[in-house]
Amino acid sequence: MEITKHLLMNLSLLLVLLFFTQLIVERQAKEDKQDRLQLYYFILAIFTCYVFTIEVQDGIWFDLRQVPMILGSLYTGHSFLLAVLTLIMRGFMGINDGFWVSVIVFIILAFLLKRMHPWFNRLSLNQRVGVSVILTVMTSLVLIQLVAVVNVPISHTEAWVSFILIPALTAGLVSYTIETIRQTVIIRQRLAKADKIEAVSHLSAAISHEIRNPLTTVKGFLQLLREQSYPENKKKEFIDIAVQELDRAEEVINDYLTFARPAFEKVEDIDIEKELTQVINILNPLANLNGVEVRKRFTHGLLISGERSKFQQGFINLIKNALEAMPSGGELTVQTFLTGNVAHIVVKDTGVGMTEEQVARLGEPYYTTKGQQGTGLGMMVTFSIIRAMKGKVEIKSQPGNGTTFHIRFSTSIVE
Ligand code: ADP
Ligand code: MG
């Protein structure tokens, strides 16, 4: 049983190593790096086999070396490198008949495998596993026969079994594992691609809807103004509508651009009070229009780091929603404070509020309850900015009772 136990140990170690390599390979985006990692695995595997080598009879060493050599050649195409490595390792065990048999077998094998590599890659999953197993068994048989010719025949039945069966099992398991993981990677890539295509089609729908429509309206008004003369107040009304439409288009473009690149181009100190005051000033016309009373309770000197314009964009979207949730008046409270090294920003409205389901969908692209008026992009952008600044958001909302957004950022400096 000694030999079987030894080889089974070797087998388990090869599989454990394989799992770890495949985990790393999977996380590598670049294909050439993946291939190189795969090759490293087989080199390491050959080395492991020699650690586990066992002398069954005088000068005859058994191990699983043919498995990484064969599979490595089939999967990576580096058959000569692997053959030479195998032989060098075998050389350490002693230059004797067994060694020369290995030289002949592995050199011939390297030539064969080199030619088989492109063909092997075109096979189906099951065929590849099958070919790996068959080649391993054939190599084992040839090796054992040749050793028997030049040396004493191997009598041990157990040796026969372990030298044929366990390598075949190892080849099957290793190649099956590689194939399954490859398959998952391919499926995941396909999904990512489908996602991207969906995003592009959404984007084009959004562009035609949110940007072309306003442009058409503006163009219409400009044509009217050119073709006829209108009284001053009519002209002003046209221009106001046109400006509103352009504002909306600009908003959508801003959201898309911010979302597409939430990573910061420059990191600067953000004085929370200053930026939020500016956001509130920008949104003041909307607050007045809706009859909302704005309360500011700022703690002075709270600094966090990030990109100022993005921070503003994020809070414009958030506070604009709060104002829009109070179409017939209410109260907006924007409060900031510090606990430990955490800067808190609380935005509270007394608006329409949201159900649990609505809160859960917040930030989903194109999720809006505002019909034609909404884009469903605002919160998505806000969340992506807060995430990029490593902030945390907590939302409390009740239909009819208003909404509170509680955002936490870690602050490095307090003035
Ligand atoms: P949009 O404002 O264009 O609808 P957003 O992503 O900004 O898109 O918001 C998505 C939805 O979340 C809104 O349509 C609204 O239903 C809900 N929402 C966001 N903020 C609030 C709030 N403060 N109070 C009530 N509902 C809100
Ligand atoms: Mg919004």
Coordinates of C-alpha atoms and ligand atoms in Angstrom, one line a residue:
M1 CA 0.0 0.0 0.0
E2 CA 3.0 2.2 0.5
I3 CA 3.3 3.3 -3.1
T4 CA -0.4 3.9 -3.6
K5 CA -0.5 6.0 -0.4
H6 CA 2.4 8.0 -1.6
L7 CA 1.0 8.7 -5.0
L8 CA -2.4 9.6 -3.7
M9 CA -0.8 12.1 -1.4
N10 CA 1.0 13.5 -4.5
L11 CA -2.3 13.6 -6.3
S12 CA -4.0 15.6 -3.5
L13 CA -1.2 18.1 -3.4
L14 CA -1.4 18.6 -7.1
L15 CA -5.1 19.3 -6.9
V16 CA -4.8 21.7 -4.0
L17 CA -2.1 23.6 -5.9
L18 CA -4.3 23.6 -9.0
F19 CA -7.2 25.1 -7.1
F20 CA -5.1 27.9 -5.8
T21 CA -3.5 28.6 -9.2
Q22 CA -6.9 28.6 -10.9
L23 CA -8.2 31.1 -8.4
I24 CA -5.4 33.4 -9.2
V25 CA -5.6 32.7 -12.9
E26 CA -9.3 33.5 -12.8
R27 CA -8.6 36.9 -11.3
Q28 CA -6.1 37.8 -14.0
A29 CA -7.7 39.9 -16.7
K30 CA -4.8 39.6 -19.2
E31 CA -4.7 36.5 -21.2
D32 CA -1.0 36.2 -21.6
K33 CA -0.6 36.5 -17.9
Q34 CA -3.1 33.7 -17.4
D35 CA -1.1 31.5 -19.7
R36 CA 2.1 32.2 -17.9
L37 CA 0.5 31.4 -14.5
Q38 CA -0.8 28.2 -16.0
L39 CA 2.7 27.3 -17.1
Y40 CA 4.1 28.1 -13.6
Y41 CA 1.6 25.7 -12.1
F42 CA 2.8 22.8 -14.3
I43 CA 6.4 23.6 -13.5
L44 CA 5.6 23.7 -9.8
A45 CA 3.6 20.4 -10.3
I46 CA 6.6 18.7 -11.8
F47 CA 8.7 19.8 -8.9
T48 CA 6.1 18.5 -6.4
C49 CA 6.1 15.1 -8.2
Y50 CA 9.8 14.8 -7.5
V51 CA 9.3 15.6 -3.9
F52 CA 7.0 12.7 -3.7
T53 CA 9.0 10.3 -5.8
I54 CA 9.3 6.8 -4.5
E55 CA 11.8 4.0 -5.3
V56 CA 9.9 0.8 -6.0
Q57 CA 12.8 -1.3 -7.0
D58 CA 16.5 -0.7 -7.3
G59 CA 17.0 2.5 -9.4
I60 CA 13.3 2.6 -10.5
W61 CA 11.5 5.7 -9.3
F62 CA 7.8 6.1 -9.4
D63 CA 5.9 9.3 -9.3
L64 CA 3.3 11.3 -11.3
R65 CA 5.8 13.3 -13.3
Q66 CA 4.2 12.3 -16.7
V67 CA 0.9 14.0 -15.7
P68 CA 2.1 17.6 -15.4
M69 CA 4.4 17.1 -18.3
I70 CA 1.6 15.8 -20.6
L71 CA -1.1 18.1 -19.5
G72 CA 1.2 21.1 -19.3
S73 CA 2.3 20.5 -22.9
L74 CA -1.3 20.1 -24.1
Y75 CA -2.6 23.2 -22.3
T76 CA 0.3 25.6 -22.6
G77 CA 2.2 24.3 -25.6
H78 CA 5.6 24.5 -23.8
S79 CA 6.3 20.8 -24.2
F80 CA 10.1 21.1 -24.6
L81 CA 10.6 23.3 -21.6
L82 CA 8.5 20.9 -19.5
A83 CA 10.2 17.8 -20.9
V84 CA 13.7 19.2 -20.1
L85 CA 12.6 20.2 -16.6
T86 CA 11.2 16.7 -16.0
L87 CA 14.4 15.2 -17.1
I88 CA 16.6 17.4 -15.1
M89 CA 14.6 16.5 -12.0
R90 CA 14.8 12.9 -12.9
G91 CA 18.5 13.3 -13.3
F92 CA 18.8 14.2 -9.6
M93 CA 17.5 10.7 -8.8
G94 CA 20.5 9.2 -10.5
I95 CA 21.7 8.7 -14.1
N96 CA 20.9 5.1 -14.7
D97 CA 18.8 3.0 -17.1
G98 CA 15.6 4.4 -15.8
F99 CA 16.9 7.9 -16.6
W100 CA 17.8 7.1 -20.2
V101 CA 14.4 5.5 -20.7
S102 CA 12.8 8.7 -19.5
V103 CA 15.0 10.7 -21.8
I104 CA 13.8 8.8 -24.9
V105 CA 10.2 8.7 -23.8
F106 CA 9.9 12.4 -22.8
I107 CA 11.8 13.7 -25.9
I108 CA 9.6 11.8 -28.2
L109 CA 6.6 12.8 -26.2
A110 CA 7.6 16.5 -26.3
F111 CA 7.6 16.4 -30.1
L112 CA 4.3 14.6 -30.3
L113 CA 2.7 17.0 -27.8
K114 CA 4.0 20.1 -29.5
R115 CA 2.2 18.9 -32.7
M116 CA -0.9 18.0 -30.8
H117 CA -1.3 21.3 -28.9
P118 CA -3.2 23.3 -31.6
W119 CA -5.4 20.3 -32.3
F120 CA -6.1 19.7 -28.6
N121 CA -7.3 23.3 -28.2
R122 CA -10.0 22.8 -30.7
L123 CA -11.5 19.8 -29.0
S124 CA -14.6 19.9 -26.8
L125 CA -14.3 19.9 -23.0
N126 CA -15.0 16.1 -22.6
Q127 CA -12.7 15.2 -25.5
R128 CA -9.9 17.2 -23.9
V129 CA -10.3 15.3 -20.6
G130 CA -10.5 12.0 -22.5
V131 CA -7.3 12.8 -24.5
S132 CA -5.4 13.8 -21.4
V133 CA -6.3 10.5 -19.7
I134 CA -5.6 8.3 -22.7
L135 CA -2.2 9.9 -23.3
T136 CA -1.3 9.5 -19.7
V137 CA -2.2 5.9 -19.6
M138 CA -0.3 5.2 -22.9
T139 CA 2.8 7.0 -21.6
S140 CA 2.7 5.0 -18.4
L141 CA 2.4 1.8 -20.3
V142 CA 5.3 2.6 -22.6
L143 CA 7.4 3.7 -19.6
I144 CA 6.8 0.6 -17.6
Q145 CA 7.4 -1.7 -20.6
L146 CA 10.7 0.0 -21.5
V147 CA 11.8 -0.1 -17.9
A148 CA 11.0 -3.8 -17.9
V149 CA 13.0 -4.3 -21.1
V150 CA 16.2 -2.6 -19.9
N151 CA 15.9 -3.4 -16.3
V152 CA 14.3 -6.1 -14.3
P153 CA 10.6 -6.5 -15.0
I154 CA 8.4 -4.9 -12.3
S155 CA 6.8 -7.7 -10.4
H156 CA 4.8 -5.7 -7.9
T157 CA 1.1 -5.7 -8.8
E158 CA 0.5 -2.7 -6.7
A159 CA 3.2 -0.9 -8.6
W160 CA 1.5 -1.7 -11.8
V161 CA -1.9 -0.5 -10.5
S162 CA -0.5 2.7 -9.0
F163 CA 1.6 3.5 -12.0
I164 CA -1.3 3.1 -14.5
L165 CA -4.4 3.9 -12.5
I166 CA -3.4 6.8 -10.3
P167 CA -1.7 8.9 -13.0
A168 CA -4.8 8.3 -15.2
L169 CA -7.0 9.5 -12.3
T170 CA -4.8 12.5 -11.7
A171 CA -4.8 13.5 -15.4
G172 CA -8.6 13.2 -15.4
L173 CA -9.1 15.3 -12.3
V174 CA -6.6 18.0 -13.2
S175 CA -7.9 18.4 -16.7
Y176 CA -11.5 18.3 -15.6
T177 CA -10.8 21.0 -13.0
I178 CA -9.0 23.2 -15.5
E179 CA -11.9 22.8 -18.0
T180 CA -14.6 23.5 -15.5
I181 CA -12.9 26.7 -14.3
R182 CA -12.3 27.8 -17.8
Q183 CA -15.9 27.3 -18.6
T184 CA -17.0 29.5 -15.7
V185 CA -14.7 32.2 -16.8
I186 CA -16.1 32.1 -20.3
I187 CA -19.7 32.2 -19.0
R188 CA -18.8 35.2 -16.7
Q189 CA -17.2 37.0 -19.6
R190 CA -20.2 36.4 -21.7
L191 CA -22.5 37.8 -19.0
A192 CA -20.3 40.9 -18.6
K193 CA -20.5 41.5 -22.3
A194 CA -24.3 41.1 -22.3
D195 CA -24.4 43.6 -19.4
K196 CA -22.2 46.1 -21.4
I197 CA -24.5 45.7 -24.5
E198 CA -27.5 46.4 -22.3
A199 CA -25.8 49.4 -20.8
V200 CA -25.0 50.8 -24.3
S201 CA -28.6 50.3 -25.5
H202 CA -29.9 52.0 -22.4
L203 CA -27.5 54.8 -23.0
S204 CA -28.5 55.3 -26.6
A205 CA -32.2 55.3 -25.5
A206 CA -31.4 57.8 -22.8
I207 CA -29.5 60.0 -25.2
S208 CA -32.2 60.1 -27.7
H209 CA -34.8 60.7 -25.1
E210 CA -33.1 63.1 -22.6
I211 CA -30.9 64.9 -25.0
R212 CA -32.5 64.9 -28.4
N213 CA -35.9 65.9 -27.2
P214 CA -34.7 69.1 -25.4
L215 CA -32.5 69.9 -28.4
T216 CA -35.5 69.5 -30.7
T217 CA -37.6 71.8 -28.5
V218 CA -34.9 74.4 -28.4
K219 CA -34.4 74.3 -32.1
G220 CA -38.2 74.7 -32.5
F221 CA -38.3 77.9 -30.4
L222 CA -35.2 79.3 -32.1
Q223 CA -36.9 78.8 -35.5
L224 CA -40.1 80.5 -34.2
L225 CA -38.1 83.5 -33.0
R226 CA -36.3 83.8 -36.3
E227 CA -39.4 83.5 -38.5
Q228 CA -41.8 85.7 -36.7
S229 CA -41.7 88.7 -34.5
Y230 CA -43.3 88.1 -31.1
P231 CA -44.1 90.5 -28.3
E232 CA -41.3 90.8 -25.7
N233 CA -43.1 88.8 -23.0
K234 CA -43.8 85.9 -25.5
K235 CA -40.1 85.9 -26.5
K236 CA -39.0 85.8 -22.9
E237 CA -41.3 82.8 -22.3
F238 CA -39.9 80.9 -25.3
I239 CA -36.3 81.6 -24.2
D240 CA -37.1 80.5 -20.6
I241 CA -38.5 77.2 -21.8
A242 CA -35.5 76.7 -24.1
V243 CA -33.1 77.4 -21.2
Q244 CA -35.0 75.0 -19.0
E245 CA -34.8 72.3 -21.6
L246 CA -31.0 72.8 -22.1
D247 CA -30.5 72.7 -18.3
R248 CA -32.1 69.3 -18.2
A249 CA -30.0 68.0 -21.0
E250 CA -26.9 69.3 -19.3
E251 CA -28.0 67.6 -16.1
V252 CA -28.3 64.3 -17.9
I253 CA -24.9 64.7 -19.6
N254 CA -23.3 65.6 -16.2
D255 CA -24.8 62.6 -14.5
Y256 CA -23.6 60.3 -17.3
L257 CA -20.1 61.7 -17.3
T258 CA -19.8 61.6 -13.5
F259 CA -21.0 58.0 -13.4
A260 CA -18.7 56.9 -16.2
R261 CA -15.7 58.3 -14.3
P262 CA -16.4 58.2 -10.6
A263 CA -12.7 57.8 -9.9
F264 CA -11.2 61.1 -8.9
E265 CA -8.9 63.0 -11.2
K266 CA -7.5 65.1 -8.4
V267 CA -7.9 64.6 -4.7
E268 CA -8.4 67.8 -2.8
D269 CA -9.6 68.9 0.6
I270 CA -13.4 69.4 0.7
D271 CA -14.7 71.9 3.2
I272 CA -18.1 70.3 3.7
E273 CA -19.8 73.4 4.9
K274 CA -18.6 75.5 1.9
E275 CA -19.6 72.9 -0.7
L276 CA -23.0 72.2 0.8
T277 CA -23.8 75.9 1.1
Q278 CA -23.0 76.3 -2.6
V279 CA -25.2 73.3 -3.4
I280 CA -28.1 74.8 -1.4
N281 CA -27.5 78.1 -3.2
I282 CA -27.7 76.4 -6.6
L283 CA -30.9 74.7 -5.6
N284 CA -32.4 77.8 -3.9
P285 CA -34.7 78.6 -6.9
L286 CA -36.2 75.1 -6.7
A287 CA -36.7 75.4 -2.9
N288 CA -38.5 78.7 -3.4
L289 CA -40.6 77.4 -6.2
N290 CA -41.8 74.5 -4.0
G291 CA -42.1 76.7 -0.9
V292 CA -39.6 74.7 1.1
E293 CA -37.9 76.2 4.1
V294 CA -34.2 75.3 4.2
R295 CA -32.4 74.9 7.6
K296 CA -28.7 74.6 7.8
R297 CA -27.0 73.3 10.9
F298 CA -23.3 73.1 10.1
T299 CA -20.4 72.2 12.2
H300 CA -17.5 74.4 11.0
G301 CA -14.2 73.2 9.7
L302 CA -15.1 69.6 8.7
L303 CA -12.7 68.5 6.0
I304 CA -12.8 65.3 3.9
S305 CA -10.8 64.5 0.8
G306 CA -12.2 63.8 -2.6
E307 CA -13.0 65.8 -5.8
R308 CA -14.9 68.9 -5.0
S309 CA -17.0 69.0 -8.2
K310 CA -18.0 65.4 -7.8
F311 CA -19.0 65.9 -4.2
Q312 CA -21.1 68.8 -5.3
Q313 CA -22.7 66.8 -8.1
G314 CA -23.6 64.0 -5.7
F315 CA -25.2 66.3 -3.2
I316 CA -27.0 68.3 -5.8
N317 CA -28.7 65.1 -7.0
L318 CA -29.6 64.1 -3.4
I319 CA -30.9 67.5 -2.2
K320 CA -32.7 68.0 -5.5
N321 CA -34.6 64.8 -4.9
A322 CA -35.5 66.0 -1.3
L323 CA -36.9 69.3 -2.7
E324 CA -38.8 67.5 -5.4
A325 CA -40.3 65.2 -2.8
M326 CA -41.9 68.3 -1.3
P327 CA -43.9 69.9 -4.2
S328 CA -46.3 71.7 -1.9
G329 CA -43.9 72.9 0.8
G330 CA -42.0 71.5 3.7
E331 CA -38.8 71.6 5.5
L332 CA -35.3 70.6 4.4
T333 CA -32.7 70.2 7.1
V334 CA -29.0 69.8 6.2
Q335 CA -26.9 69.1 9.2
T336 CA -23.3 68.2 9.6
F337 CA -21.4 67.0 12.7
L338 CA -18.3 65.2 13.8
T339 CA -17.9 62.1 16.0
G340 CA -14.4 60.8 16.5
N341 CA -12.9 61.0 13.0
V342 CA -16.2 60.5 11.2
A343 CA -17.9 63.4 9.5
H344 CA -21.7 63.0 9.3
I345 CA -24.0 64.7 6.8
V346 CA -27.7 64.4 7.4
V347 CA -30.2 65.5 4.8
K348 CA -33.7 65.4 6.0
D349 CA -36.9 66.3 4.2
T350 CA -40.6 66.2 5.2
G351 CA -41.7 65.1 1.7
V352 CA -43.6 62.2 0.3
G353 CA -41.2 59.5 1.6
M354 CA -40.6 56.1 0.2
T355 CA -41.8 52.5 0.8
E356 CA -39.2 49.9 1.8
E357 CA -39.3 48.6 -1.8
Q358 CA -38.6 52.0 -3.2
V359 CA -35.7 52.5 -0.8
A360 CA -34.3 49.2 -1.9
R361 CA -34.5 50.2 -5.6
L362 CA -32.8 53.6 -5.0
G363 CA -29.7 53.9 -7.1
E364 CA -30.9 51.4 -9.7
P365 CA -30.3 53.0 -13.1
Y366 CA -33.4 54.4 -14.7
Y367 CA -35.5 53.8 -11.6
T368 CA -37.8 56.8 -11.2
T369 CA -41.2 57.5 -10.0
K370 CA -41.3 60.8 -11.7
G371 CA -42.4 59.6 -15.1
Q372 CA -41.3 61.9 -18.0
Q373 CA -39.8 64.4 -15.5
G374 CA -37.3 61.9 -14.0
T375 CA -34.2 60.3 -15.4
G376 CA -33.6 57.7 -12.7
L377 CA -29.9 58.5 -12.9
G378 CA -29.4 60.9 -9.9
M379 CA -29.1 58.5 -7.1
M380 CA -27.1 56.1 -9.1
V381 CA -24.5 58.9 -9.6
T382 CA -24.7 60.0 -5.9
F383 CA -24.1 56.5 -4.7
S384 CA -21.2 55.9 -7.0
I385 CA -19.6 59.2 -5.8
I386 CA -20.1 58.4 -2.2
R387 CA -18.7 54.9 -2.8
A388 CA -15.7 56.3 -4.5
M389 CA -15.1 58.5 -1.4
K390 CA -15.5 55.5 0.8
G391 CA -18.5 57.0 2.5
K392 CA -21.5 55.1 3.9
V393 CA -25.1 55.9 3.4
E394 CA -28.0 55.1 5.7
I395 CA -31.6 55.8 4.5
K396 CA -34.7 56.1 6.7
S397 CA -37.9 56.8 5.0
Q398 CA -41.6 56.4 5.5
P399 CA -44.3 57.1 3.0
G400 CA -45.9 60.4 3.9
N401 CA -43.4 61.2 6.6
G402 CA -40.3 62.3 4.7
T403 CA -36.9 60.8 4.2
T404 CA -33.5 61.1 6.0
F405 CA -30.2 60.4 4.3
H406 CA -27.4 59.9 6.8
I407 CA -23.9 59.9 5.1
R408 CA -20.7 59.2 6.9
F409 CA -17.2 60.0 5.6
S410 CA -14.0 59.5 7.5
T411 CA -12.2 62.8 8.0
S412 CA -8.4 63.1 8.3
I413 CA -8.2 66.7 9.3
V414 CA -10.3 68.8 11.6
E415 CA -9.6 72.5 11.6
Ligands
ADP1 P1 -35.1 60.9 -10.5 O1 -35.0 62.0 -9.5 O2 -34.8 61.3 -11.9 O3 -36.4 60.2 -10.5 P2 -33.2 59.6 -8.8 O4 -32.3 58.5 -9.1 O5 -32.6 60.9 -8.4 O6 -34.0 59.8 -10.2 O7 -34.3 59.1 -7.8 C1 -34.9 57.9 -8.0 C2 -36.2 57.9 -7.3 O8 -36.0 57.8 -5.9 C3 -37.1 59.1 -7.4 O9 -37.9 59.0 -8.6 C4 -38.0 59.0 -6.2 O10 -39.0 58.1 -6.3 C5 -37.1 58.4 -5.1 N1 -36.5 59.3 -4.2 C6 -35.2 59.8 -4.2 N2 -35.0 60.6 -3.2 C7 -36.2 60.8 -2.5 C8 -36.7 61.6 -1.4 N3 -35.8 62.4 -0.7 N4 -38.0 61.4 -1.1 C9 -38.8 60.6 -1.7 N5 -38.4 59.9 -2.8 C10 -37.1 60.0 -3.2
MG2 MG -33.2 63.0 -8.9

